[in-house]
Coordinates of C-alpha atoms in Angstrom, one line a residue:
M1357 CA 11.9 -18.5 -15.3
L1358 CA 9.9 -16.2 -13.1
K1359 CA 11.5 -17.4 -10.0
N1360 CA 14.9 -16.2 -11.4
D1361 CA 13.5 -12.9 -12.6
P1362 CA 12.1 -10.8 -9.7
V1363 CA 10.8 -8.0 -11.9
A1364 CA 8.8 -10.4 -14.2
L1365 CA 7.4 -12.1 -10.9
I1366 CA 6.4 -8.7 -9.5
R1367 CA 4.7 -7.7 -12.8
E1368 CA 2.7 -11.1 -13.0
K1369 CA 1.6 -10.6 -9.4
A1370 CA 0.6 -7.0 -9.8
L1371 CA -1.5 -7.9 -12.9
W1372 CA -3.2 -10.7 -10.9
M1373 CA -3.8 -8.3 -8.1
R1374 CA -5.4 -5.6 -10.3
R1375 CA -7.7 -8.1 -11.9
T1376 CA -8.7 -9.6 -8.6
A1377 CA -9.2 -6.4 -6.8
F1378 CA -11.4 -4.9 -9.6
T1379 CA -13.5 -8.2 -9.6
M1380 CA -13.9 -7.8 -5.8
V1381 CA -15.2 -4.3 -6.2
H1382 CA -17.4 -5.1 -9.0
R1383 CA -19.0 -8.0 -7.1
A1384 CA -19.4 -6.0 -3.8
R1385 CA -20.5 -2.8 -5.5
A1386 CA -18.3 -0.9 -3.2
G1387 CA -14.5 -0.2 -2.9
H1388 CA -11.8 2.2 -3.8
P1389 CA -10.3 0.9 -7.1
G1390 CA -8.4 4.0 -8.1
G1391 CA -6.2 4.0 -5.0
D1392 CA -6.0 0.1 -5.3
F1393 CA -4.5 0.4 -8.7
S1394 CA -2.1 3.3 -7.9
A1395 CA -0.7 1.2 -5.0
T1396 CA -0.6 -2.4 -6.7
D1397 CA 3.0 -2.2 -8.0
I1398 CA 4.2 -1.0 -4.7
M1399 CA 2.5 -3.7 -2.8
A1400 CA 3.6 -6.4 -5.3
T1401 CA 7.1 -5.3 -5.0
L1402 CA 7.1 -5.3 -1.1
Y1403 CA 5.5 -8.7 -0.9
F1404 CA 7.3 -10.5 -3.7
G1405 CA 10.7 -8.8 -3.9
V1406 CA 11.5 -7.1 -0.6
M1407 CA 10.0 -8.0 2.7
K1408 CA 10.8 -11.1 4.8
Y1409 CA 7.7 -12.9 6.1
D1410 CA 6.3 -16.3 6.7
A1411 CA 2.7 -16.5 5.7
K1412 CA 2.3 -19.7 7.8
R1413 CA 3.6 -18.0 10.8
P1414 CA 2.1 -14.4 10.7
D1415 CA 3.3 -13.7 14.2
W1416 CA 7.0 -14.7 13.5
A1417 CA 9.0 -12.2 15.5
D1418 CA 11.6 -11.3 12.9
R1419 CA 9.1 -10.7 10.1
D1420 CA 9.2 -7.3 8.4
R1421 CA 6.1 -5.3 9.3
F1422 CA 3.9 -3.7 6.7
I1423 CA 1.3 -1.1 7.6
M1424 CA -1.5 -0.1 5.0
S1425 CA -2.1 3.3 6.4
K1426 CA -4.4 4.2 3.4
G1427 CA -6.7 1.7 4.8
H1428 CA -9.4 2.2 2.2
A1429 CA -7.2 0.4 -0.4
T1430 CA -8.2 -3.1 0.8
G1431 CA -8.5 -4.4 -2.7
A1432 CA -4.7 -4.1 -3.1
L1433 CA -4.0 -5.2 0.4
Y1434 CA -6.3 -8.3 0.5
S1435 CA -5.1 -9.4 -3.1
A1436 CA -1.6 -9.1 -2.0
L1437 CA -2.1 -11.1 1.3
A1438 CA -4.0 -13.9 -0.6
A1439 CA -1.3 -14.0 -3.4
A1440 CA 1.4 -14.3 -0.5
G1441 CA -0.5 -17.1 1.1
Y1442 CA -1.9 -15.6 4.2
F1443 CA -5.3 -16.9 3.6
P1444 CA -7.0 -18.8 0.7
E1445 CA -7.9 -17.0 -2.4
D1446 CA -11.4 -18.4 -2.3
W1447 CA -12.0 -15.9 0.6
L1448 CA -11.7 -12.9 -1.8
P1449 CA -15.2 -13.2 -3.3
T1450 CA -16.7 -12.5 0.1
Y1451 CA -15.3 -9.0 0.2
M1452 CA -17.6 -6.7 2.0
Q1453 CA -20.4 -9.3 2.2
P1454 CA -22.2 -9.9 5.4
R1455 CA -20.1 -11.5 8.1
S1456 CA -17.2 -11.5 5.9
L1457 CA -13.6 -11.4 7.4
L1458 CA -12.7 -8.9 4.5
N1459 CA -14.1 -5.6 5.6
G1460 CA -14.0 -2.4 3.7
H1461 CA -11.1 -1.5 6.2
P1462 CA -8.5 -4.0 7.4
N1463 CA -9.0 -5.5 10.8
R1464 CA -6.1 -7.5 12.5
N1465 CA -8.6 -9.4 14.6
Y1466 CA -10.1 -11.0 11.4
L1467 CA -7.2 -11.7 9.0
P1468 CA -3.6 -12.8 9.4
G1469 CA -1.0 -10.5 8.0
I1470 CA -2.6 -7.3 9.1
E1471 CA -0.4 -5.6 11.8
T1472 CA -3.0 -2.9 12.9
N1473 CA -6.5 -1.7 12.0
T1474 CA -6.6 1.3 9.7
G1475 CA -9.1 3.3 7.9
P1476 CA -9.2 6.8 9.5
L1477 CA -6.4 8.4 7.7
G1478 CA -3.3 9.6 9.5
H1479 CA -3.3 6.6 12.0
G1480 CA -1.2 4.0 10.3
F1481 CA 2.0 6.0 10.1
P1482 CA 2.2 6.9 13.8
V1483 CA 1.6 3.1 14.6
A1484 CA 4.4 2.3 12.2
V1485 CA 6.6 4.7 14.1
G1486 CA 5.8 3.0 17.5
I1487 CA 6.7 -0.4 15.9
A1488 CA 10.0 0.9 14.5
I1489 CA 10.8 2.5 17.9
A1490 CA 10.1 -1.0 19.5
G1491 CA 12.6 -2.6 17.1
Q1492 CA 15.1 0.1 17.6
L1493 CA 15.0 -0.3 21.5
T1494 CA 15.3 -4.2 21.3
G1495 CA 17.8 -4.3 18.6
A1496 CA 15.4 -6.3 16.4
S1497 CA 16.3 -7.1 12.8
Y1498 CA 12.8 -6.5 11.2
R1499 CA 12.2 -3.4 9.1
T1500 CA 8.9 -1.5 9.1
Y1501 CA 7.2 -0.3 5.9
V1502 CA 4.1 2.0 5.9
L1503 CA 2.2 3.0 2.8
T1504 CA 0.2 6.3 3.0
G1505 CA -1.9 8.2 0.5
D1506 CA -0.8 11.6 -0.5
G1507 CA -4.0 13.2 0.4
E1508 CA -3.4 11.5 3.8
Q1509 CA -0.4 13.7 4.2
Q1510 CA -2.7 16.5 5.1
E1511 CA -3.3 14.9 8.4
G1512 CA -1.4 16.6 11.3
S1513 CA -0.7 13.3 13.0
N1514 CA 1.6 12.3 10.1
W1515 CA 3.8 15.4 10.8
E1516 CA 4.2 14.5 14.4
A1517 CA 5.2 11.0 13.4
A1518 CA 7.7 12.4 10.8
M1519 CA 9.3 14.7 13.3
L1520 CA 9.6 12.0 15.9
S1521 CA 11.1 9.6 13.4
G1522 CA 13.7 12.1 12.3
H1523 CA 14.7 12.9 15.8
R1524 CA 15.1 9.2 16.7
K1525 CA 16.9 8.4 13.5
L1526 CA 14.7 5.4 12.9
V1527 CA 16.7 3.7 10.2
N1528 CA 14.6 0.7 10.3
L1529 CA 11.5 2.7 9.0
T1530 CA 10.5 3.2 5.4
L1531 CA 7.6 5.4 4.6
I1532 CA 6.1 5.1 1.1
I1533 CA 3.8 7.9 -0.2
D1534 CA 1.4 6.9 -3.0
R1535 CA 1.7 10.2 -4.8
N1536 CA -1.1 10.0 -7.5
R1537 CA -2.0 13.7 -6.8
L1538 CA -5.7 13.0 -6.4
Q1539 CA -8.0 12.4 -3.5
Q1540 CA -11.6 12.2 -3.0
G1541 CA -13.2 14.6 -5.4
T1542 CA -10.2 16.6 -6.7
G1543 CA -6.4 17.1 -6.7
T1544 CA -4.4 17.1 -3.6
E1545 CA -2.9 20.6 -4.6
E1546 CA -6.3 22.1 -5.0
T1547 CA -7.4 20.7 -1.5
S1548 CA -4.4 21.6 0.6
G1549 CA -1.1 21.8 -1.2
L1550 CA 1.7 19.3 -0.3
D1551 CA 4.5 20.5 -2.4
P1552 CA 7.4 20.7 -2.0
L1553 CA 6.8 17.3 -0.2
D1554 CA 10.3 16.2 -0.6
E1555 CA 11.9 19.3 1.1
K1556 CA 9.5 19.1 4.0
Y1557 CA 10.6 15.5 4.8
R1558 CA 14.2 16.4 4.5
A1559 CA 13.6 19.2 6.8
F1560 CA 12.4 16.6 9.5
G1561 CA 15.6 14.5 9.1
W1562 CA 14.6 12.1 6.5
E1563 CA 16.4 10.6 3.5
V1564 CA 14.0 11.3 0.6
V1565 CA 14.0 9.4 -2.7
E1566 CA 11.6 9.8 -5.6
V1567 CA 10.6 6.8 -7.8
D1568 CA 8.3 5.8 -10.5
G1569 CA 5.7 3.9 -8.5
H1570 CA 4.8 1.7 -11.4
D1571 CA 8.4 0.6 -12.3
P1572 CA 9.2 -2.7 -10.3
A1573 CA 12.9 -2.5 -11.1
A1574 CA 13.2 1.1 -9.6
L1575 CA 10.9 0.1 -6.7
L1576 CA 13.1 -3.0 -5.9
A1577 CA 16.2 -0.8 -6.0
V1578 CA 14.8 1.7 -3.6
L1579 CA 12.7 -0.4 -1.2
G1580 CA 15.3 -3.1 -1.1
A1581 CA 18.3 -0.9 -0.5
A1582 CA 20.1 -1.2 2.9
P1583 CA 19.2 1.3 5.5
G1584 CA 21.2 4.4 5.8
D1585 CA 21.6 6.7 8.7
K1586 CA 18.1 8.2 8.6
P1587 CA 14.5 7.0 8.2
R1588 CA 13.7 6.7 4.4
C1589 CA 10.8 8.5 2.7
V1590 CA 10.0 7.2 -0.7
I1591 CA 7.7 9.4 -2.8
A1592 CA 6.3 6.9 -5.4
N1593 CA 4.9 8.9 -8.3
T1594 CA 1.8 7.0 -9.4
V1595 CA -1.3 7.3 -11.5
K1596 CA -4.7 6.8 -9.9
G1597 CA -6.5 3.9 -11.7
K1598 CA -3.3 2.8 -13.3
G1599 CA -3.8 0.2 -16.1
V1600 CA -7.4 0.9 -17.1
S1601 CA -7.8 3.7 -19.7
F1602 CA -11.1 5.1 -18.4
M1603 CA -9.9 5.2 -14.8
E1604 CA -6.4 6.8 -15.1
N1605 CA -6.1 10.2 -13.4
V1606 CA -9.9 10.4 -12.9
A1607 CA -10.8 11.5 -9.3
S1608 CA -14.2 9.9 -9.4
W1609 CA -12.6 6.5 -9.4
H1610 CA -11.3 7.1 -5.9
H1611 CA -14.5 5.2 -4.9
G1612 CA -16.1 4.4 -8.2
V1613 CA -17.8 1.1 -8.9
P1614 CA -17.8 -0.3 -12.4
N1615 CA -21.0 -1.4 -14.2
D1616 CA -20.8 -4.5 -16.3
D1617 CA -19.6 -3.0 -19.5
Q1618 CA -16.8 -1.0 -17.6
Y1619 CA -15.8 -4.3 -15.9
A1620 CA -15.5 -6.2 -19.1
Q1621 CA -13.6 -3.4 -20.8
A1622 CA -11.2 -3.3 -17.8
M1623 CA -10.6 -7.1 -17.9
K1624 CA -9.7 -6.7 -21.6
E1625 CA -7.2 -4.0 -20.9
L1626 CA -5.6 -5.8 -17.8
V1627 CA -3.6 -8.4 -19.7

């Protein structure tokens, strides 16, 4: 039974999310499917194996907070929120349509389950730090999770956030870096090298764990672990476009849009 097998449930949800997100992008003729697919297994693990929330009470004070700092990956975010019950699945076909509540970047004024507006890279992580500080000051039980892209790590605001988090020992904060090593146009190390990313976060006072970002069992173990004595940085090694042969590790699928033949092929592979 899926309800007794969290890994099987996460895999089922992740498959549905990939198929749904790609359909949204195909219909809208816009989106960021490569980054959606590298983040999907992480998102499915958080929403269906780790975080505490009540989709019927999105403002529940004790909910865990999730911030999608890589705000262009709305295909992954909206499909996760719909699957979790925050809004009806029949809203998804309106993605990026005129007057749709499902913008290209998430807007907390439009949809339940979104903690803050994101899109300009480097904004979500600092907001998550503020939320974690609020929880620390009030003694709240919630945990804060934030997902950034790896290219996003090139933004200076992230390093201010990292420094402050380490200084304040925000043990209620988990940063997840979607480390697919590609950003718009080319590789991260060709644009502005990030390695050794793990050593940099350790130098700022973080616990750092590397994990296969497409292995639900490994993700569950890391993301669901009890807090230690430092904020936790999870470097999730992923594949851009994971799950579709012609998209995997291809930079142009950062914001590529499938034609009808590509869409049909992807649907055959996503089973």
